[in-house]
Coordinates of C-alpha atoms in Angstrom, one line a residue:
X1 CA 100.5 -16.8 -5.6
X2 CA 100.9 -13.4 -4.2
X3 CA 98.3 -10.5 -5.4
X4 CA 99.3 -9.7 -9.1
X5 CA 97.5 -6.5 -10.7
X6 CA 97.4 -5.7 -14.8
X7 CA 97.8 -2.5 -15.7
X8 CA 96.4 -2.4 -19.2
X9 CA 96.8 0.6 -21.5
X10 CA 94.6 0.7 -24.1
X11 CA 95.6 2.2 -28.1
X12 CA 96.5 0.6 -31.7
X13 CA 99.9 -1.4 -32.6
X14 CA 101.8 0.2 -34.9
X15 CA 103.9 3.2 -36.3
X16 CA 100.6 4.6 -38.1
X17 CA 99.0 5.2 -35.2
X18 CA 101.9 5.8 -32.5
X19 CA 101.2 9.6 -30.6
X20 CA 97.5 9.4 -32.0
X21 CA 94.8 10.8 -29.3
X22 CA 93.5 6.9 -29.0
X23 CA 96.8 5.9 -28.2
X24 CA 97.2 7.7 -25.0
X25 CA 97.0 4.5 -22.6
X26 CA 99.3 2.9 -24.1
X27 CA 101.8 5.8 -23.8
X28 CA 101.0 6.1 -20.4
X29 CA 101.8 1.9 -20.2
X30 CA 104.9 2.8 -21.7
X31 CA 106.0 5.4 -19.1
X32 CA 105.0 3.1 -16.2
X33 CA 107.2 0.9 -18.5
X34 CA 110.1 3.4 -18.7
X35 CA 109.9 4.8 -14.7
X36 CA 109.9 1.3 -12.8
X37 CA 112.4 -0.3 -15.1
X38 CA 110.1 -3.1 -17.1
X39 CA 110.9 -4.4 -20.6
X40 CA 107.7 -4.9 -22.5
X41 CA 109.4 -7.5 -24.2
X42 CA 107.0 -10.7 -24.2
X43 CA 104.4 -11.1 -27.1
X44 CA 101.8 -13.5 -26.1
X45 CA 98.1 -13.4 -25.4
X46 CA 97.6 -11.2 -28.4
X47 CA 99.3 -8.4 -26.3
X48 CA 103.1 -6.7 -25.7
X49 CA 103.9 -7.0 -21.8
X50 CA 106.1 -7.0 -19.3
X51 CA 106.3 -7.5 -15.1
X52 CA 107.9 -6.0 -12.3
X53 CA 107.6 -4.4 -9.3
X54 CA 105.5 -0.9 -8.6
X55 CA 104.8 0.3 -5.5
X56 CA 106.0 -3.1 -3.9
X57 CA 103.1 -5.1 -5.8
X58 CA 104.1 -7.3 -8.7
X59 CA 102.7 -6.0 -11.9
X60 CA 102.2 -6.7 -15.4
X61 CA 102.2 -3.8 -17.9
X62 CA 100.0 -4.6 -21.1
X63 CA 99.0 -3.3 -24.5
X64 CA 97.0 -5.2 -26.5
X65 CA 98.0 -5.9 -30.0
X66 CA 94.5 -6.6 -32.0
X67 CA 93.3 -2.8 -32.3
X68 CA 91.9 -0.9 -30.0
X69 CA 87.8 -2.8 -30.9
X70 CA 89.0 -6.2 -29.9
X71 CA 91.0 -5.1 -26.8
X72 CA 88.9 -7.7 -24.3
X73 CA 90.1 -10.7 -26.8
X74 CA 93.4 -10.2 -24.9
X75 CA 93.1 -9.0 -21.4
X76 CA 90.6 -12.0 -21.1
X77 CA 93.4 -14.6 -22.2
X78 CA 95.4 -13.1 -19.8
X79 CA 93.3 -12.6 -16.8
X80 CA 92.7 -16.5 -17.5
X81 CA 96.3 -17.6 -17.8
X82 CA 97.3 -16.5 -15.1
X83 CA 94.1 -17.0 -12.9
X84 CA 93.9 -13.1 -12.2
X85 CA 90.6 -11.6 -10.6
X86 CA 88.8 -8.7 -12.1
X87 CA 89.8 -6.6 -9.5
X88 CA 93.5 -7.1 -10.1
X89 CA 92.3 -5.1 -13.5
X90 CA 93.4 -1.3 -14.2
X91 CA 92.8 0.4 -17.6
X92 CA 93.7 3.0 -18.7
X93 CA 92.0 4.7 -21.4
X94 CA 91.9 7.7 -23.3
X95 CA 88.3 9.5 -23.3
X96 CA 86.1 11.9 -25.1
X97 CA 83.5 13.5 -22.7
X98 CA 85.8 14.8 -19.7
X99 CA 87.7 17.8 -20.2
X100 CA 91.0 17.7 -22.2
X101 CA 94.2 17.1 -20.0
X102 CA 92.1 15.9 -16.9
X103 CA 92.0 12.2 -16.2
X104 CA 89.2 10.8 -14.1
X105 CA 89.3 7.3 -12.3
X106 CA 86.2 5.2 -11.7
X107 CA 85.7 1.6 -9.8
X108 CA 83.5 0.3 -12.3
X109 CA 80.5 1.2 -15.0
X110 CA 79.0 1.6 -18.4
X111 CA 82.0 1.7 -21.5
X112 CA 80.4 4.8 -23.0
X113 CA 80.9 5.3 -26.3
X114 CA 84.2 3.9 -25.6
X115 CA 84.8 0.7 -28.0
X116 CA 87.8 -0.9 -26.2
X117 CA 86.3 -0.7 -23.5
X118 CA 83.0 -2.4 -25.0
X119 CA 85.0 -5.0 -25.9
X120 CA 87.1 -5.6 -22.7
X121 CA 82.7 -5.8 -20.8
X122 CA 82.4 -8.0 -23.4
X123 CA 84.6 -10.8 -23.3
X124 CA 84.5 -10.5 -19.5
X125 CA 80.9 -10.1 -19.0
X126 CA 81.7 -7.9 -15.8
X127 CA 81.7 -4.1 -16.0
X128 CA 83.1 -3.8 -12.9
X129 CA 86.9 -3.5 -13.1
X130 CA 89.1 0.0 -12.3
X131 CA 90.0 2.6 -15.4
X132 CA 92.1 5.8 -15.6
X133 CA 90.4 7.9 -18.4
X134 CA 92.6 10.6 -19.7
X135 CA 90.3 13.3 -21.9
X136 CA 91.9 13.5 -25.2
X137 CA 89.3 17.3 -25.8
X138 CA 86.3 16.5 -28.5
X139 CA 85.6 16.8 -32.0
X140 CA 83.9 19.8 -33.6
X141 CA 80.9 19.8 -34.9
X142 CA 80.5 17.9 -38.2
X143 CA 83.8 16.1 -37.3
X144 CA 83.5 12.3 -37.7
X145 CA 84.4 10.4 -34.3
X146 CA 86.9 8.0 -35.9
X147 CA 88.4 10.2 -37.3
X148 CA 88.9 12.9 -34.6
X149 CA 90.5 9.7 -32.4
X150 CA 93.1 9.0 -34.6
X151 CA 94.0 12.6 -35.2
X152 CA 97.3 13.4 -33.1
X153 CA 97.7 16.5 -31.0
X154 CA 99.3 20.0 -31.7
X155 CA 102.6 21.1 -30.1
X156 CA 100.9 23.0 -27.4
X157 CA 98.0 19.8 -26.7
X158 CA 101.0 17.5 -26.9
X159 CA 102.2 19.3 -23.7
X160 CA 99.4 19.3 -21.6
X161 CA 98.7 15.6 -22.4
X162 CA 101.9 14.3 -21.4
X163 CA 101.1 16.0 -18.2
X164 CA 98.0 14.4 -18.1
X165 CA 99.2 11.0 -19.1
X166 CA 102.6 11.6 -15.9
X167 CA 99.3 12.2 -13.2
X168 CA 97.6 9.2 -15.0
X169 CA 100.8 7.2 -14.1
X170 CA 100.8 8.8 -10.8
X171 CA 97.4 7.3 -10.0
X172 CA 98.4 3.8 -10.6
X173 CA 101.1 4.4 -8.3
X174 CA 98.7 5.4 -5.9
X175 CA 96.2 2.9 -6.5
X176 CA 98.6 0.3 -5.7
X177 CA 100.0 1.8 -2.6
X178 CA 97.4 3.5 -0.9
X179 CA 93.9 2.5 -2.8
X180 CA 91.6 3.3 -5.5
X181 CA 89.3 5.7 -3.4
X182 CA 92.7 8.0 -2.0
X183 CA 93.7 8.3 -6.0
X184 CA 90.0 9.4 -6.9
X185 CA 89.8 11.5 -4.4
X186 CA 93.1 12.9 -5.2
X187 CA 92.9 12.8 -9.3
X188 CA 89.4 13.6 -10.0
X189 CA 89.5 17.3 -10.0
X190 CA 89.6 19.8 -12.8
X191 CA 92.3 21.9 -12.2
X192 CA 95.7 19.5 -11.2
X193 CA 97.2 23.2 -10.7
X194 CA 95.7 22.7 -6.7
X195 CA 97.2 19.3 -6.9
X196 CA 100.7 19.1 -5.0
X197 CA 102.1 15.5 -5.0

């Protein structure tokens, strides 16, 4: 079989919490869905997905369907099914702690406070896969996490994340085509104003 990657965004099914700050990988799974031409039409694995070509690499798209806290119940079945490495694995995943509208790409490491990404170093007792982090801002001060997460943005943040969540769909482009160190290198800076792709 020829190298396959998963591109898994992470977020919660359903209309409740669709445009929700926790919800931002799978919007960006969706545009990677919408630019390359790939029906996430196959429910299986406890996940919506899809495959096709980006970049000349085969790829399946994927959002897990058990809530964001059990994400690694269905990346592992599918990693499994289909004999896929861990380093075949992107996520893509909305975060906290870096600023709001930058996206930051790592190789491997901790999940943070992150629970979907607990979950995924979980069920594959491995840490060491590749995730796109998109910073969705932080809460004030007082502000309960879980509920700050599944707050959607305002007009004006709704812009600057949908540019956020285009360069994070950039960077699996680039992944694929040119390596995970060239996107870092290119992605992981503060202001994408210097950034001319």
């Amino acid at each position: 079989m020829n190298a396959l990657y998963l591109v898994a965004g992470l977020g919660n099914p359903g209309k409740d919490y669709k445009g929700t700050r926790h919800n931002v990988g799978f919007d960006t799974v969706d545009l990677l869905a919408e630019r390359h031409g790939i029906s996430l039409n196959k429910a299986k694995f406890n996940a919506l997905y899809g495959d096709g070509m980006i970049e000349g690499e085969r790829v399946f798209l994927l959002k897990p369907t058990t809530y964001m806290n059990n994400s690694g119940i269905a990346i592992r079945e599918f990693l499994d099914f289909y004999k896929l490495d861990i380093d075949s694995l992107i996520v893509i995943v909305d975060d906290v702690d870096i600023d709001f509208g930058a996206i930051r790409i790592k190789k491997k490491g901790s999940a943070g406070s992150h629970n979907g990404l607990k979950s995924i170093i979980y069920h594959l007792i491995d840490d060491n896969f590749k995730r796109i982090k998109i910073g969705i801002g932080n809460k004030h001060e007082g502000e309960d996490l879980a509920n700050f997460v599944l707050s959607r943005f305002s007009k004006e943040d709704r812009i600057t994340i949908d540019k956020a969540i285009n360069y994070a769909a950039d960077s699996v482009s680039m992944i694929l085509k040119k390596g995970v160190d060239e996107a870092m290198n290119t992605y992981n800076r503060r202001d994408f104003n210097e950034l001319s792709l």
